[in-house]
PDB file of C-alpha atoms and ligand atoms in Angstrom:
ATOM      1  CA  UNK U   1      -7.223  24.313 -21.462  1.00 45.00           C
ATOM      2  CA  UNK U   2     -10.227  22.077 -21.218  1.00 49.00           C
ATOM      3  CA  UNK U   3     -10.954  19.907 -24.185  1.00 52.00           C
ATOM      4  CA  UNK U   4     -14.193  18.434 -25.469  1.00 53.00           C
ATOM      5  CA  UNK U   5     -15.135  15.014 -24.180  1.00 53.00           C
ATOM      6  CA  UNK U   6     -14.570  13.442 -27.560  1.00 52.00           C
ATOM      7  CA  UNK U   7     -10.924  14.477 -27.498  1.00 82.00           C
ATOM      8  CA  UNK U   8     -10.352  12.695 -24.201  1.00 93.00           C
ATOM      9  CA  UNK U   9      -8.318   9.533 -24.628  1.00 96.00           C
ATOM     10  CA  UNK U  10      -8.559   6.709 -22.140  1.00 97.00           C
ATOM     11  CA  UNK U  11      -6.231   3.726 -21.934  1.00 98.00           C
ATOM     12  CA  UNK U  12      -7.673   0.443 -20.613  1.00 98.00           C
ATOM     13  CA  UNK U  13      -5.066  -1.989 -19.292  1.00 98.00           C
ATOM     14  CA  UNK U  14      -6.992  -5.226 -18.760  1.00 97.00           C
ATOM     15  CA  UNK U  15      -6.143  -8.855 -19.564  1.00 96.00           C
ATOM     16  CA  UNK U  16      -9.751 -10.085 -19.553  1.00 95.00           C
ATOM     17  CA  UNK U  17     -10.872  -9.237 -23.048  1.00 96.00           C
ATOM     18  CA  UNK U  18     -14.618  -9.314 -22.271  1.00 94.00           C
ATOM     19  CA  UNK U  19     -14.259  -6.832 -19.415  1.00 93.00           C
ATOM     20  CA  UNK U  20     -12.011  -4.586 -21.492  1.00 96.00           C
ATOM     21  CA  UNK U  21     -14.549  -4.565 -24.338  1.00 96.00           C
ATOM     22  CA  UNK U  22     -17.425  -3.666 -21.986  1.00 94.00           C
ATOM     23  CA  UNK U  23     -15.384  -0.816 -20.491  1.00 95.00           C
ATOM     24  CA  UNK U  24     -14.441   0.402 -23.971  1.00 97.00           C
ATOM     25  CA  UNK U  25     -18.068   0.333 -25.134  1.00 96.00           C
ATOM     26  CA  UNK U  26     -19.259   2.432 -22.187  1.00 95.00           C
ATOM     27  CA  UNK U  27     -16.367   4.878 -22.492  1.00 96.00           C
ATOM     28  CA  UNK U  28     -17.050   5.389 -26.195  1.00 96.00           C
ATOM     29  CA  UNK U  29     -20.797   5.714 -25.571  1.00 95.00           C
ATOM     30  CA  UNK U  30     -19.982   8.679 -23.331  1.00 93.00           C
ATOM     31  CA  UNK U  31     -18.027  10.283 -26.148  1.00 94.00           C
ATOM     32  CA  UNK U  32     -14.448   9.524 -25.133  1.00 95.00           C
ATOM     33  CA  UNK U  33     -12.029   7.462 -27.156  1.00 96.00           C
ATOM     34  CA  UNK U  34     -10.514   4.299 -25.701  1.00 97.00           C
ATOM     35  CA  UNK U  35      -7.703   1.872 -26.431  1.00 98.00           C
ATOM     36  CA  UNK U  36      -7.094  -1.527 -24.879  1.00 98.00           C
ATOM     37  CA  UNK U  37      -3.776  -2.996 -23.765  1.00 98.00           C
ATOM     38  CA  UNK U  38      -3.865  -6.672 -22.730  1.00 97.00           C
ATOM     39  CA  UNK U  39      -0.951  -6.552 -20.296  1.00 97.00           C
ATOM     40  CA  UNK U  40       1.282  -4.189 -18.377  1.00 97.00           C
ATOM     41  CA  UNK U  41       4.115  -3.976 -20.889  1.00 97.00           C
ATOM     42  CA  UNK U  42       1.744  -3.243 -23.763  1.00 97.00           C
ATOM     43  CA  UNK U  43       0.035  -0.659 -21.545  1.00 97.00           C
ATOM     44  CA  UNK U  44       3.261   1.186 -20.763  1.00 96.00           C
ATOM     45  CA  UNK U  45       4.259   0.989 -24.430  1.00 96.00           C
ATOM     46  CA  UNK U  46       0.989   2.543 -25.576  1.00 96.00           C
ATOM     47  CA  UNK U  47       1.105   5.127 -22.823  1.00 96.00           C
ATOM     48  CA  UNK U  48       4.556   6.312 -23.906  1.00 94.00           C
ATOM     49  CA  UNK U  49       3.652   6.271 -27.571  1.00 95.00           C
ATOM     50  CA  UNK U  50       0.513   8.426 -27.312  1.00 92.00           C
ATOM     51  CA  UNK U  51      -0.944  10.894 -24.890  1.00 89.00           C
ATOM     52  CA  UNK U  52      -3.749   9.573 -22.692  1.00 95.00           C
ATOM     53  CA  UNK U  53      -5.886  11.646 -20.324  1.00 95.00           C
ATOM     54  CA  UNK U  54      -6.722   8.800 -17.975  1.00 97.00           C
ATOM     55  CA  UNK U  55      -5.783   5.156 -17.400  1.00 97.00           C
ATOM     56  CA  UNK U  56      -8.083   2.332 -16.218  1.00 97.00           C
ATOM     57  CA  UNK U  57      -5.657  -0.149 -14.762  1.00 97.00           C
ATOM     58  CA  UNK U  58      -6.414  -3.728 -13.743  1.00 95.00           C
ATOM     59  CA  UNK U  59      -4.404  -4.753 -10.697  1.00 92.00           C
ATOM     60  CA  UNK U  60      -4.086  -8.474 -11.517  1.00 90.00           C
ATOM     61  CA  UNK U  61      -2.251  -8.685 -14.834  1.00 94.00           C
ATOM     62  CA  UNK U  62      -0.081 -11.464 -16.266  1.00 93.00           C
ATOM     63  CA  UNK U  63       3.636 -10.693 -16.041  1.00 92.00           C
ATOM     64  CA  UNK U  64       4.066  -7.127 -14.882  1.00 94.00           C
ATOM     65  CA  UNK U  65       1.572  -6.300 -12.107  1.00 92.00           C
ATOM     66  CA  UNK U  66      -0.798  -3.361 -12.098  1.00 94.00           C
ATOM     67  CA  UNK U  67       1.149  -1.949  -9.151  1.00 94.00           C
ATOM     68  CA  UNK U  68       4.354  -1.856 -11.234  1.00 95.00           C
ATOM     69  CA  UNK U  69       2.503  -0.271 -14.158  1.00 96.00           C
ATOM     70  CA  UNK U  70       1.128   2.297 -11.734  1.00 94.00           C
ATOM     71  CA  UNK U  71       4.612   3.226 -10.539  1.00 93.00           C
ATOM     72  CA  UNK U  72       5.766   3.665 -14.143  1.00 93.00           C
ATOM     73  CA  UNK U  73       3.022   5.981 -15.347  1.00 92.00           C
ATOM     74  CA  UNK U  74       1.790   7.817 -12.250  1.00 86.00           C
ATOM     75  CA  UNK U  75       1.711  11.586 -12.270  1.00 82.00           C
ATOM     76  CA  UNK U  76       1.469  11.593 -16.083  1.00 89.00           C
ATOM     77  CA  UNK U  77      -2.286  10.912 -16.064  1.00 93.00           C
ATOM     78  CA  UNK U  78      -4.945  10.018 -13.479  1.00 95.00           C
ATOM     79  CA  UNK U  79      -5.073   6.275 -12.803  1.00 96.00           C
ATOM     80  CA  UNK U  80      -8.215   4.400 -11.753  1.00 96.00           C
ATOM     81  CA  UNK U  81      -7.181   1.031 -10.438  1.00 94.00           C
ATOM     82  CA  UNK U  82      -9.554  -1.896 -10.982  1.00 92.00           C
ATOM     83  CA  UNK U  83      -9.212  -4.733  -8.545  1.00 86.00           C
ATOM     84  CA  UNK U  84     -11.036  -8.055  -8.300  1.00 78.00           C
ATOM     85  CA  UNK U  85     -10.192  -8.241  -4.641  1.00 68.00           C
ATOM     86  CA  UNK U  86     -11.830  -6.008  -2.142  1.00 72.00           C
ATOM     87  CA  UNK U  87      -9.055  -6.611   0.363  1.00 77.00           C
ATOM     88  CA  UNK U  88      -7.851  -3.462   2.054  1.00 84.00           C
ATOM     89  CA  UNK U  89      -4.217  -4.438   1.444  1.00 88.00           C
ATOM     90  CA  UNK U  90      -4.643  -4.379  -2.341  1.00 86.00           C
ATOM     91  CA  UNK U  91      -6.417  -1.050  -2.302  1.00 88.00           C
ATOM     92  CA  UNK U  92      -3.799   0.484   0.000  1.00 90.00           C
ATOM     93  CA  UNK U  93      -0.957  -0.926  -2.146  1.00 90.00           C
ATOM     94  CA  UNK U  94      -2.529   0.530  -5.289  1.00 91.00           C
ATOM     95  CA  UNK U  95      -3.086   3.959  -3.797  1.00 92.00           C
ATOM     96  CA  UNK U  96       0.441   3.936  -2.341  1.00 93.00           C
ATOM     97  CA  UNK U  97       1.831   3.065  -5.781  1.00 93.00           C
ATOM     98  CA  UNK U  98       0.226   6.224  -7.161  1.00 93.00           C
ATOM     99  CA  UNK U  99      -3.319   5.311  -8.212  1.00 95.00           C
ATOM    100  CA  UNK U 100      -5.771   8.208  -7.918  1.00 95.00           C
ATOM    101  CA  UNK U 101      -8.879   6.124  -7.420  1.00 95.00           C
ATOM    102  CA  UNK U 102     -10.016   2.501  -7.380  1.00 93.00           C
ATOM    103  CA  UNK U 103     -13.008   0.374  -8.291  1.00 93.00           C
ATOM    104  CA  UNK U 104     -13.683  -3.135  -7.018  1.00 91.00           C
ATOM    105  CA  UNK U 105     -14.865  -5.766  -9.544  1.00 88.00           C
ATOM    106  CA  UNK U 106     -17.617  -6.508 -10.300  1.00 87.00           C
ATOM    107  CA  UNK U 107     -18.532  -2.862 -10.757  1.00 88.00           C
ATOM    108  CA  UNK U 108     -21.450  -1.177 -12.438  1.00 91.00           C
ATOM    109  CA  UNK U 109     -20.570   0.587 -15.694  1.00 90.00           C
ATOM    110  CA  UNK U 110     -22.390   3.690 -14.458  1.00 92.00           C
ATOM    111  CA  UNK U 111     -20.078   3.878 -11.465  1.00 93.00           C
ATOM    112  CA  UNK U 112     -17.043   3.384 -13.696  1.00 95.00           C
ATOM    113  CA  UNK U 113     -18.163   6.289 -15.897  1.00 95.00           C
ATOM    114  CA  UNK U 114     -18.882   8.511 -12.891  1.00 95.00           C
ATOM    115  CA  UNK U 115     -15.383   7.826 -11.529  1.00 96.00           C
ATOM    116  CA  UNK U 116     -13.859   8.570 -14.939  1.00 96.00           C
ATOM    117  CA  UNK U 117     -15.701  11.889 -15.160  1.00 95.00           C
ATOM    118  CA  UNK U 118     -14.748  12.840 -11.605  1.00 94.00           C
ATOM    119  CA  UNK U 119     -11.063  12.087 -12.180  1.00 94.00           C
ATOM    120  CA  UNK U 120     -10.984  13.905 -15.509  1.00 93.00           C
ATOM    121  CA  UNK U 121     -12.577  16.911 -13.809  1.00 90.00           C
ATOM    122  CA  UNK U 122      -9.983  16.859 -11.048  1.00 86.00           C
ATOM    123  CA  UNK U 123      -7.049  16.697 -13.441  1.00 81.00           C
ATOM    124  CA  UNK U 124      -8.687  19.367 -15.614  1.00 75.00           C
ATOM    125  CA  UNK U 125      -8.951  21.843 -12.749  1.00 52.00           C
ATOM    126  CA  UNK U 126      -5.331  21.270 -11.816  1.00 48.00           C
ATOM    127  CA  UNK U 127      -4.224  22.152 -15.325  1.00 50.00           C
ATOM    128  CA  UNK U 128      -6.520  25.139 -15.483  1.00 50.00           C
ATOM    129  CA  UNK U 129      -5.493  26.643 -12.162  1.00 44.00           C
ATOM    130  CA  UNK U 130      -3.570  29.463 -13.804  1.00 50.00           C
ATOM    131  CA  UNK U 131      -6.669  30.658 -15.638  1.00 54.00           C
ATOM    132  CA  UNK U 132      -8.852  30.620 -12.528  1.00 68.00           C
ATOM    133  CA  UNK U 133      -7.176  33.518 -10.780  1.00 74.00           C
ATOM    134  CA  UNK U 134      -9.623  36.053  -9.434  1.00 76.00           C
ATOM    135  CA  UNK U 135      -8.587  39.644  -9.999  1.00 77.00           C
ATOM    136  CA  UNK U 136      -9.972  42.395  -7.799  1.00 77.00           C
ATOM    137  CA  UNK U 137      -9.210  45.748  -9.337  1.00 78.00           C
ATOM    138  CA  UNK U 138      -5.584  46.214 -10.335  1.00 77.00           C
ATOM    139  CA  UNK U 139      -3.937  45.378  -7.049  1.00 81.00           C
ATOM    140  CA  UNK U 140      -5.427  42.135  -5.746  1.00 81.00           C
ATOM    141  CA  UNK U 141      -5.027  38.638  -7.277  1.00 82.00           C
ATOM    142  CA  UNK U 142      -6.657  35.627  -5.597  1.00 80.00           C
ATOM    143  CA  UNK U 143      -5.593  32.089  -6.488  1.00 76.00           C
ATOM    144  CA  UNK U 144      -8.362  29.733  -5.232  1.00 72.00           C
ATOM    145  CA  UNK U 145      -6.371  26.624  -6.214  1.00 68.00           C
ATOM    146  CA  UNK U 146      -3.332  27.399  -4.091  1.00 69.00           C
ATOM    147  CA  UNK U 147      -5.135  29.546  -1.489  1.00 73.00           C
ATOM    148  CA  UNK U 148      -2.843  32.499  -2.026  1.00 78.00           C
ATOM    149  CA  UNK U 149      -3.546  36.193  -2.362  1.00 82.00           C
ATOM    150  CA  UNK U 150      -1.180  38.704  -3.879  1.00 82.00           C
ATOM    151  CA  UNK U 151      -1.445  42.432  -3.402  1.00 83.00           C
ATOM    152  CA  UNK U 152       0.595  44.467  -5.842  1.00 81.00           C
ATOM    153  CA  UNK U 153       2.547  41.303  -6.652  1.00 80.00           C
ATOM    154  CA  UNK U 154       3.413  40.519  -3.032  1.00 83.00           C
ATOM    155  CA  UNK U 155       1.903  37.552  -1.249  1.00 83.00           C
ATOM    156  CA  UNK U 156      -0.457  38.427   1.599  1.00 81.00           C
ATOM    157  CA  UNK U 157      -0.568  35.967   4.461  1.00 78.00           C
ATOM    158  CA  UNK U 158      -4.140  34.904   5.302  1.00 77.00           C
ATOM    159  CA  UNK U 159      -5.748  32.168   7.339  1.00 77.00           C
ATOM    160  CA  UNK U 160      -7.973  29.721   5.467  1.00 74.00           C
ATOM    161  CA  UNK U 161     -11.084  31.407   6.893  1.00 76.00           C
ATOM    162  CA  UNK U 162      -9.934  34.845   5.841  1.00 77.00           C
ATOM    163  CA  UNK U 163      -9.214  33.446   2.424  1.00 72.00           C
ATOM    164  CA  UNK U 164     -12.687  31.909   2.126  1.00 73.00           C
ATOM    165  CA  UNK U 165     -14.334  35.177   3.087  1.00 74.00           C
ATOM    166  CA  UNK U 166     -12.216  37.128   0.632  1.00 72.00           C
ATOM    167  CA  UNK U 167     -12.741  34.750  -2.285  1.00 68.00           C
ATOM    168  CA  UNK U 168     -16.541  34.997  -1.858  1.00 67.00           C
ATOM    169  CA  UNK U 169     -16.561  38.783  -2.019  1.00 58.00           C
TER     170      UNK U 169
HETATM  171 CA1   CA A 201      -6.929  -9.349 -14.542  1.00 87.36          CA
END
């Protein structure tokens, strides 16, 4: 099920208070709710306590690193990693640890919000895949998410091209 924007909860894990407050202000201006955690342990604690739809995660945190936080919470919600360094190594390490996206500081708030929307959309479609089945008559069921077609309950083997043609009919 998709939810209204105002029900979306975003966790900001960021040790620089000023940056965290700016992020929070923009997130709330777009109608989402936001909470700030000042370090990795607090972030994981909050994440386990409540349900968040997305996490903005600073890579350079005191104590527990953003990479370790990423490993702890990945797959439970989309993670946008925020890094002060633009070094390829940091970006690769973050993505390898399970981050879904990254932004390099200093970033424009508009880009941050666009990335948030894009990642929420992606995770929303994944959850909704079951409801996006296309039914053709009684016999044929097309699943655009998983690229499968079932005829009378049995999977039909199709190439990607055949699938694309069929799903546009
Ligand atoms: Ca930091």
